């Protein structure tokens, strides 16, 4: 699935009932496989198919799928921006927030999140590269074409770059 979902209560109820039904079917198949070893080879593919259906339904029903895109973008802003600026006290001592990795990692979760992340310029508004941090130096590497994408994603938001 590539988008957020808006489900009617009746659709939500139907999908939840289907999840319960699939869980019962998987449980029954598991018992049959455990008791009838000779016919298990025919039941295993059926069980795998049911598990796949269950995973897809649970994906659809996940609460994160029903969050409006604007709210999801705001959550990304809160989670991706640095928790402190150099020279200022840390709001969350002990956390090593990686300003480069956070927006990139967030945008790799799924297609829907990538679309929201790429359209949320504030998460791309800080580029802090610590030359003493090996992970930051590794991110720079020889190919810095990602910086061009980073700058494009920040759109017209004021950009802060620190080295």
Coordinates of N, CA, C and O in Angstrom, one line a residue:
X1 N 0.8 -1.2 0.0 CA 0.0 0.0 0.0 C 0.9 1.2 0.0 O 1.9 1.3 0.7
X2 N 0.5 2.2 -0.8 CA 1.3 3.4 -0.9 C 0.7 4.6 -0.4 O 1.2 5.7 -0.5
X3 N -0.5 4.6 0.2 CA -1.2 5.8 0.7 C -1.7 5.5 2.1 O -1.9 4.4 2.5
X4 N -2.1 6.6 2.7 CA -2.8 6.6 3.9 C -4.3 6.1 3.6 O -4.8 6.3 2.5
X5 N -4.9 5.6 4.6 CA -6.3 5.0 4.4 C -7.3 5.7 5.2 O -7.0 6.1 6.4
X6 N -8.5 5.9 4.7 CA -9.6 6.4 5.5 C -10.7 5.3 5.4 O -11.3 5.1 4.3
X7 N -10.9 4.6 6.5 CA -11.9 3.5 6.5 C -13.1 3.9 7.2 O -13.1 4.5 8.2
X8 N -14.2 3.5 6.6 CA -15.5 3.6 7.3 C -15.6 2.6 8.4 O -15.0 1.6 8.4
X9 N -16.4 2.9 9.4 CA -16.5 2.0 10.6 C -16.9 0.6 10.1 O -16.4 -0.4 10.7
X10 N -17.8 0.5 9.1 CA -18.3 -0.8 8.7 C -17.1 -1.6 8.0 O -16.9 -2.8 8.2
X11 N -16.2 -0.9 7.3 CA -15.1 -1.5 6.6 C -14.1 -1.9 7.7 O -13.5 -3.0 7.6
X12 N -13.9 -1.1 8.7 CA -13.0 -1.4 9.8 C -13.4 -2.7 10.5 O -12.7 -3.6 10.8
X13 N -14.7 -2.7 10.8 CA -15.3 -3.9 11.5 C -15.1 -5.1 10.6 O -14.7 -6.2 11.2
X14 N -15.4 -5.1 9.3 CA -15.2 -6.2 8.4 C -13.8 -6.7 8.4 O -13.6 -7.9 8.5
X15 N -12.8 -5.8 8.3 CA -11.4 -6.2 8.3 C -11.0 -6.8 9.6 O -10.2 -7.8 9.6
X16 N -11.4 -6.2 10.7 CA -11.1 -6.8 12.0 C -11.7 -8.2 12.2 O -11.0 -9.1 12.7
X17 N -12.9 -8.4 11.7 CA -13.5 -9.7 11.8 C -12.7 -10.7 10.9 O -12.5 -11.9 11.3
X18 N -12.3 -10.2 9.8 CA -11.5 -11.1 8.9 C -10.1 -11.5 9.5 O -9.7 -12.6 9.4
X19 N -9.5 -10.5 10.3 CA -8.3 -10.8 11.0 C -8.5 -12.0 12.0 O -7.7 -12.9 12.0
X20 N -9.6 -11.9 12.7 CA -9.9 -12.9 13.7 C -10.1 -14.2 13.0 O -9.6 -15.3 13.5
X21 N -10.8 -14.2 11.9 CA -11.1 -15.4 11.2 C -9.8 -16.1 10.6 O -9.6 -17.3 10.7
X22 N -8.9 -15.2 10.1 CA -7.6 -15.7 9.6 C -6.8 -16.3 10.7 O -6.1 -17.3 10.5
X23 N -6.8 -15.6 11.8 CA -6.0 -16.2 13.0 C -6.5 -17.5 13.4 O -5.7 -18.4 13.7
X24 N -7.8 -17.7 13.4 CA -8.4 -19.0 13.7 C -8.0 -20.1 12.7 O -7.6 -21.2 13.0
X25 N -8.0 -19.7 11.4 CA -7.7 -20.6 10.3 C -6.2 -21.0 10.4 O -5.9 -22.2 10.2
X26 N -5.4 -20.1 10.7 CA -3.9 -20.4 10.8 C -3.7 -21.3 12.0 O -2.9 -22.2 11.9
X27 N -4.4 -21.0 13.1 CA -4.2 -21.9 14.3 C -4.7 -23.3 14.0 O -4.0 -24.3 14.3
X28 N -5.8 -23.5 13.3 CA -6.3 -24.8 12.9 C -5.3 -25.5 11.9 O -5.1 -26.7 12.1
X29 N -4.8 -24.8 11.0 CA -3.8 -25.3 10.0 C -2.6 -25.8 10.8 O -2.0 -26.9 10.5
X30 N -2.1 -25.0 11.7 CA -1.0 -25.4 12.5 C -1.2 -26.7 13.3 O -0.3 -27.6 13.3
X31 N -2.4 -26.8 13.9 CA -2.7 -28.1 14.6 C -2.7 -29.2 13.6 O -2.2 -30.3 13.9
X32 N -3.4 -29.0 12.5 CA -3.4 -30.1 11.5 C -2.0 -30.5 11.0 O -1.7 -31.7 10.8
X33 N -1.2 -29.6 10.8 CA 0.2 -29.8 10.3 C 0.9 -30.6 11.4 O 1.7 -31.6 11.1
X34 N 0.7 -30.2 12.7 CA 1.4 -30.9 13.8 C 1.0 -32.3 14.0 O 1.7 -33.2 14.4
X35 N -0.3 -32.6 13.7 CA -0.9 -33.9 14.0 C -0.8 -34.8 12.8 O -0.7 -36.0 12.9
X36 N -0.9 -34.3 11.6 CA -0.9 -35.1 10.4 C 0.4 -34.8 9.6 O 0.3 -34.1 8.6
X37 N 1.5 -35.4 10.0 CA 2.7 -35.1 9.3 C 2.7 -35.6 7.9 O 3.4 -35.0 7.0
X38 N 2.0 -36.6 7.5 CA 2.0 -37.1 6.2 C 1.4 -36.2 5.2 O 1.8 -36.0 4.1
X39 N 0.3 -35.5 5.6 CA -0.4 -34.5 4.7 C 0.0 -33.1 4.9 O -0.6 -32.2 4.3
X40 N 1.0 -32.9 5.7 CA 1.5 -31.5 6.0 C 2.0 -30.8 4.8 O 1.8 -29.6 4.7
X41 N 2.6 -31.5 3.9 CA 3.1 -30.8 2.7 C 2.1 -30.0 1.9 O 2.4 -29.0 1.3
X42 N 0.8 -30.5 2.0 CA -0.2 -29.8 1.3 C -0.8 -28.6 2.1 O -1.3 -27.6 1.5
X43 N -0.7 -28.7 3.4 CA -1.2 -27.7 4.3 C -0.3 -26.5 4.5 O -0.7 -25.4 4.7
X44 N 1.0 -26.8 4.4 CA 2.0 -25.7 4.6 C 1.8 -24.5 3.7 O 1.8 -23.3 4.1
X45 N 1.7 -24.7 2.4 CA 1.5 -23.6 1.5 C 0.2 -22.8 1.8 O 0.1 -21.6 1.7
X46 N -0.9 -23.6 2.2 CA -2.1 -22.9 2.6 C -1.9 -22.0 3.8 O -2.4 -20.9 3.8
X47 N -1.1 -22.5 4.8 CA -0.9 -21.8 6.0 C -0.1 -20.5 5.6 O -0.4 -19.4 6.1
X48 N 0.9 -20.6 4.8 CA 1.8 -19.5 4.4 C 0.9 -18.4 3.7 O 1.1 -17.2 3.9
X49 N 0.0 -18.9 2.8 CA -0.9 -17.9 2.1 C -1.8 -17.2 3.1 O -2.0 -16.0 3.0
X50 N -2.3 -17.9 4.1 CA -3.2 -17.3 5.2 C -2.3 -16.3 6.0 O -2.8 -15.2 6.3
X51 N -1.1 -16.6 6.3 CA -0.2 -15.7 7.1 C 0.0 -14.5 6.3 O 0.0 -13.4 6.8
X52 N 0.2 -14.6 5.0 CA 0.4 -13.4 4.1 C -0.8 -12.5 4.1 O -0.7 -11.3 4.2
X53 N -2.0 -13.1 4.0 CA -3.2 -12.4 4.0 C -3.4 -11.6 5.3 O -3.8 -10.5 5.4
X54 N -3.0 -12.3 6.4 CA -3.1 -11.7 7.7 C -2.2 -10.5 7.9 O -2.6 -9.5 8.4
X55 N -1.0 -10.7 7.4 CA 0.0 -9.6 7.5 C -0.5 -8.3 6.7 O -0.4 -7.2 7.1
X56 N -1.1 -8.6 5.5 CA -1.6 -7.5 4.7 C -2.7 -6.8 5.4 O -2.8 -5.5 5.4
X57 N -3.7 -7.6 6.0 CA -4.8 -7.0 6.7 C -4.3 -6.2 7.9 O -4.8 -5.1 8.2
X58 N -3.3 -6.7 8.6 CA -2.8 -6.0 9.8 C -2.1 -4.7 9.4 O -2.2 -3.7 10.1
X59 N -1.5 -4.7 8.2 CA -0.9 -3.5 7.6 C -1.9 -2.5 7.4 O -1.8 -1.3 7.7
X60 N -3.0 -2.9 6.8 CA -4.1 -2.0 6.5 C -4.7 -1.4 7.7 O -5.0 -0.2 7.8
X61 N -4.8 -2.2 8.8 CA -5.5 -1.8 10.0 C -4.5 -1.1 11.0 O -5.0 -0.5 12.0
X62 N -3.2 -1.0 10.7 CA -2.3 -0.3 11.6 C -2.7 1.1 11.8 O -3.0 1.8 10.8
X63 N -2.8 1.6 13.0 CA -3.2 3.0 13.3 C -2.4 4.0 12.5 O -3.0 5.0 12.1
X64 N -1.1 3.8 12.3 CA -0.3 4.7 11.6 C -0.8 5.0 10.2 O -0.6 6.1 9.6
X65 N -1.6 4.0 9.6 CA -2.1 4.2 8.3 C -3.3 5.2 8.2 O -3.6 5.7 7.1
X66 N -3.8 5.5 9.4 CA -5.0 6.4 9.4 C -4.7 7.8 9.9 O -5.6 8.6 10.0
X67 N -3.4 8.0 10.1 CA -3.0 9.4 10.5 C -3.0 10.3 9.3 O -2.5 9.9 8.3
X68 N -3.7 11.5 9.4 CA -3.6 12.4 8.2 C -2.2 12.7 7.9 O -1.3 12.8 8.7
X69 N -2.0 12.9 6.6 CA -0.6 13.1 6.1 C 0.0 14.4 6.7 O 1.2 14.4 6.9
X70 N -0.8 15.4 7.0 CA -0.2 16.6 7.6 C 0.3 16.3 9.0 O 1.4 16.8 9.4
X71 N -0.4 15.5 9.7 CA 0.0 15.1 11.1 C 1.3 14.2 11.0 O 2.2 14.4 11.8
X72 N 1.3 13.3 10.1 CA 2.5 12.5 9.9 C 3.7 13.3 9.5 O 4.8 13.1 10.1
X73 N 3.5 14.3 8.7 CA 4.6 15.2 8.4 C 5.1 15.9 9.6 O 6.3 16.1 9.8
X74 N 4.2 16.4 10.5 CA 4.6 17.0 11.7 C 5.3 16.1 12.6 O 6.3 16.5 13.3
X75 N 4.9 14.8 12.7 CA 5.6 13.8 13.5 C 7.0 13.7 13.0 O 8.0 13.6 13.8
X76 N 7.2 13.6 11.7 CA 8.5 13.5 11.1 C 9.4 14.7 11.5 O 10.5 14.5 11.8
X77 N 8.8 15.9 11.5 CA 9.5 17.1 11.8 C 10.1 16.9 13.3 O 11.2 17.2 13.5
X78 N 9.2 16.5 14.2 CA 9.6 16.4 15.6 C 10.7 15.3 15.8 O 11.5 15.4 16.6
X79 N 10.6 14.2 15.0 CA 11.5 13.1 15.2 C 12.8 13.3 14.4 O 13.8 12.7 14.7
X80 N 12.8 14.1 13.3 CA 14.0 14.2 12.5 C 14.9 15.4 12.8 O 16.1 15.4 12.4
X81 N 14.3 16.4 13.4 CA 15.1 17.6 13.6 C 16.1 17.3 14.8 O 15.7 16.5 15.7
X82 N 17.2 18.0 14.8 CA 18.2 17.8 15.9 C 17.5 18.1 17.3 O 16.8 19.1 17.4
X83 N 17.8 17.3 18.3 CA 17.3 17.6 19.6 C 18.0 18.7 20.3 O 17.6 19.2 21.4
X84 N 19.2 19.1 19.8 CA 19.9 20.2 20.4 C 20.8 20.7 19.3 O 21.1 20.1 18.3
X85 N 21.3 21.9 19.5 CA 22.2 22.5 18.6 C 23.6 22.5 19.3 O 23.7 22.6 20.5
X86 N 24.7 22.4 18.5 CA 26.0 22.5 19.1 C 26.2 23.7 20.0 O 25.8 24.8 19.6
X87 N 26.8 23.5 21.1 CA 27.0 24.6 22.1 C 25.9 24.8 23.0 O 26.0 25.6 23.9
X88 N 24.7 24.1 22.8 CA 23.6 24.3 23.7 C 23.4 23.0 24.4 O 23.8 21.9 24.0
X89 N 22.7 23.0 25.6 CA 22.6 21.8 26.4 C 21.6 20.8 25.7 O 20.7 21.2 25.0
X90 N 21.9 19.6 25.8 CA 21.1 18.5 25.2 C 19.8 18.4 25.9 O 19.7 18.4 27.2
X91 N 18.7 18.3 25.2 CA 17.4 18.1 25.7 C 17.2 16.7 26.2 O 16.5 16.4 27.1
X92 N 17.9 15.8 25.5 CA 17.8 14.3 25.8 C 19.2 13.8 25.9 O 19.8 13.3 25.0
X93 N 19.8 14.0 27.1 CA 21.2 13.5 27.3 C 21.4 12.0 26.9 O 20.5 11.2 27.2
X94 N 22.5 11.7 26.3 CA 22.8 10.3 26.0 C 22.4 9.9 24.6 O 22.8 8.9 24.1
X95 N 21.5 10.7 24.0 CA 21.1 10.3 22.6 C 22.0 10.9 21.6 O 22.3 12.1 21.7
X96 N 22.5 10.1 20.7 CA 23.3 10.6 19.6 C 22.4 10.7 18.4 O 22.3 9.8 17.6
X97 N 21.8 11.9 18.2 CA 20.9 12.1 17.1 C 21.7 12.3 15.8 O 22.6 13.2 15.8
X98 N 21.5 11.6 14.8 CA 22.2 11.7 13.5 C 21.3 12.4 12.6 O 20.4 11.9 12.0
X99 N 21.6 13.7 12.4 CA 20.8 14.6 11.5 C 20.7 14.1 10.1 O 19.8 14.4 9.4
X100 N 21.7 13.4 9.6 CA 21.7 12.9 8.2 C 20.9 11.7 8.1 O 20.0 11.6 7.3
X101 N 21.1 10.8 9.0 CA 20.4 9.5 8.9 C 18.9 9.6 9.2 O 18.1 8.9 8.5
X102 N 18.5 10.4 10.1 CA 17.0 10.4 10.5 C 16.1 10.7 9.4 O 15.2 9.9 9.1
X103 N 16.2 11.7 8.6 CA 15.3 11.9 7.5 C 15.4 10.8 6.4 O 14.4 10.4 5.8
X104 N 16.6 10.4 6.1 CA 16.8 9.4 5.1 C 16.2 8.0 5.6 O 15.4 7.4 4.8
X105 N 16.4 7.7 6.8 CA 15.8 6.4 7.4 C 14.3 6.5 7.4 O 13.6 5.6 7.0
X106 N 13.8 7.6 7.8 CA 12.3 7.8 7.9 C 11.7 7.6 6.5 O 10.7 7.0 6.3
X107 N 12.4 8.1 5.5 CA 11.9 8.1 4.1 C 12.0 6.7 3.5 O 11.5 6.4 2.4
X108 N 12.7 5.8 4.2 CA 12.9 4.4 3.6 C 11.9 3.4 4.3 O 11.9 2.2 3.9
X109 N 11.0 3.8 5.2 CA 10.1 2.9 5.8 C 9.1 2.3 4.8 O 9.0 1.1 4.8
X110 N 8.5 3.1 4.0 CA 7.5 2.6 3.0 C 7.3 3.7 2.0 O 7.7 4.9 2.2
X111 N 6.6 3.4 1.0 CA 6.4 4.4 -0.1 C 5.6 5.6 0.4 O 5.9 6.7 0.1
X112 N 4.6 5.3 1.2 CA 3.8 6.4 1.7 C 4.6 7.4 2.6 O 4.5 8.6 2.5
X113 N 5.5 6.8 3.5 CA 6.3 7.6 4.3 C 7.3 8.4 3.5 O 7.7 9.5 3.8
X114 N 7.9 7.7 2.4 CA 8.8 8.4 1.6 C 8.2 9.7 0.9 O 8.8 10.7 0.9
X115 N 7.0 9.5 0.5 CA 6.3 10.6 -0.2 C 6.0 11.7 0.8 O 6.3 12.9 0.5
X116 N 5.6 11.4 2.0 CA 5.4 12.4 3.1 C 6.7 13.1 3.5 O 6.8 14.3 3.5
X117 N 7.7 12.3 3.7 CA 9.1 12.8 4.1 C 9.6 13.7 3.0 O 10.1 14.8 3.3
X118 N 9.5 13.4 1.8 CA 10.1 14.2 0.7 C 9.3 15.5 0.5 O 9.8 16.5 0.0
X119 N 8.0 15.5 1.0 CA 7.2 16.7 0.9 C 7.2 17.5 2.2 O 6.4 18.4 2.3
X120 N 8.0 17.1 3.1 CA 8.1 17.8 4.4 C 9.4 18.5 4.5 O 10.4 18.0 5.0
X121 N 9.5 19.8 4.0 CA 10.8 20.5 3.9 C 11.5 20.7 5.2 O 12.7 20.8 5.2
X122 N 10.8 20.8 6.3 CA 11.4 21.1 7.5 C 12.4 20.0 8.0 O 13.4 20.3 8.7
X123 N 12.1 18.8 7.6 CA 13.0 17.7 8.1 C 14.3 17.8 7.3 O 15.3 17.1 7.7
X124 N 14.3 18.5 6.2 CA 15.5 18.6 5.4 C 16.2 20.0 5.6 O 17.1 20.4 4.8
X125 N 15.7 20.8 6.6 CA 16.2 22.1 6.8 C 17.5 22.2 7.6 O 18.1 23.3 7.7
X126 N 18.0 21.2 8.2 CA 19.2 21.2 8.9 C 20.1 20.1 8.4 O 19.8 18.9 8.3
X127 N 21.3 20.5 8.0 CA 22.3 19.6 7.6 C 23.6 19.9 8.4 O 24.3 20.9 8.2
X128 N 23.8 19.0 9.4 CA 24.9 19.2 10.3 C 25.8 18.1 10.1 O 25.5 16.9 10.4
X129 N 27.0 18.4 9.6 CA 28.0 17.3 9.3 C 29.1 17.5 10.3 O 29.8 18.6 10.3
X130 N 29.3 16.6 11.2 CA 30.4 16.6 12.2 C 31.6 15.8 11.6 O 31.5 14.6 11.4
X131 N 32.6 16.6 11.2 CA 33.8 16.0 10.6 C 34.5 15.1 11.6 O 35.4 14.3 11.1
X132 N 34.2 15.1 12.8 CA 34.8 14.2 13.8 C 34.0 12.9 14.0 O 34.4 12.0 14.7
X133 N 32.9 12.8 13.3 CA 32.0 11.7 13.4 C 32.3 10.8 12.2 O 31.9 11.2 11.1
X134 N 32.8 9.6 12.4 CA 33.1 8.7 11.3 C 31.8 8.4 10.4 O 31.9 8.2 9.2
X135 N 30.7 8.3 11.0 CA 29.4 8.0 10.3 C 29.1 9.2 9.3 O 28.7 9.0 8.2
X136 N 29.3 10.4 9.8 CA 29.1 11.6 8.9 C 30.1 11.6 7.8 O 29.7 11.9 6.6
X137 N 31.3 11.3 8.1 CA 32.3 11.3 7.0 C 32.0 10.2 6.0 O 32.2 10.4 4.8
X138 N 31.6 9.1 6.5 CA 31.2 8.0 5.6 C 30.0 8.4 4.7 O 30.0 8.0 3.5
X139 N 29.1 9.1 5.3 CA 27.9 9.6 4.5 C 28.4 10.5 3.4 O 27.8 10.6 2.3
X140 N 29.4 11.3 3.7 CA 29.9 12.2 2.6 C 30.6 11.4 1.5 O 30.2 11.6 0.3
X141 N 31.5 10.6 1.9 CA 32.2 9.7 0.9 C 32.6 10.5 -0.3 O 32.9 11.7 -0.3
X142 N 32.7 9.9 -1.4 CA 33.2 10.5 -2.7 C 32.0 11.0 -3.5 O 32.1 11.9 -4.3
X143 N 30.8 10.4 -3.3 CA 29.6 10.8 -4.0 C 28.7 11.7 -3.2 O 28.1 11.2 -2.2
X144 N 28.7 13.0 -3.5 CA 27.9 13.9 -2.7 C 26.6 14.3 -3.4 O 26.1 15.4 -3.1
X145 N 26.2 13.5 -4.4 CA 25.0 13.9 -5.1 C 23.7 13.9 -4.2 O 22.8 14.6 -4.6
X146 N 23.8 13.2 -3.1 CA 22.7 13.2 -2.2 C 22.4 14.6 -1.6 O 21.3 15.0 -1.2
X147 N 23.5 15.5 -1.5 CA 23.4 16.8 -1.0 C 22.4 17.6 -1.9 O 21.6 18.4 -1.4
X148 N 22.5 17.4 -3.2 CA 21.7 18.1 -4.2 C 20.2 17.8 -3.9 O 19.3 18.7 -3.8
X149 N 19.9 16.5 -3.7 CA 18.6 16.1 -3.4 C 18.1 16.7 -2.0 O 17.0 17.1 -1.9
X150 N 19.0 16.7 -1.0 CA 18.7 17.2 0.3 C 18.3 18.7 0.1 O 17.3 19.1 0.7
X151 N 19.1 19.4 -0.6 CA 18.8 20.9 -0.8 C 17.4 21.1 -1.5 O 16.7 21.9 -1.2
X152 N 17.2 20.2 -2.5 CA 15.9 20.4 -3.2 C 14.7 20.0 -2.3 O 13.7 20.7 -2.4
X153 N 14.9 19.1 -1.5 CA 13.8 18.7 -0.6 C 13.5 19.8 0.5 O 12.4 19.8 1.0
X154 N 14.5 20.6 0.8 CA 14.2 21.6 1.8 C 13.4 22.8 1.2 O 12.9 23.6 2.0
X155 N 13.2 22.8 -0.1 CA 12.4 23.7 -0.8 C 12.7 25.2 -0.4 O 13.9 25.5 -0.5
X156 N 11.8 26.0 0.0 CA 12.0 27.4 0.4 C 12.2 27.6 1.9 O 12.3 28.7 2.3
X157 N 12.3 26.5 2.6 CA 12.5 26.6 4.1 C 14.0 27.1 4.3 O 14.9 26.6 3.6
X158 N 14.2 28.0 5.3 CA 15.5 28.4 5.6 C 16.4 27.2 5.9 O 16.0 26.4 6.8
X159 N 17.5 27.1 5.3 CA 18.4 25.9 5.5 C 19.6 26.3 6.4 O 20.2 27.3 6.2
X160 N 19.8 25.4 7.3 CA 21.0 25.6 8.2 C 22.0 24.5 7.9 O 21.6 23.3 8.1
X161 N 23.2 24.9 7.5 CA 24.2 23.9 7.2 C 25.4 24.2 8.2 O 25.8 25.3 8.3
X162 N 25.8 23.2 8.9 CA 26.9 23.3 9.9 C 27.9 22.2 9.6 O 27.6 21.1 9.4
X163 N 29.1 22.6 9.5 CA 30.2 21.6 9.4 C 31.1 21.7 10.6 O 31.3 22.7 11.2

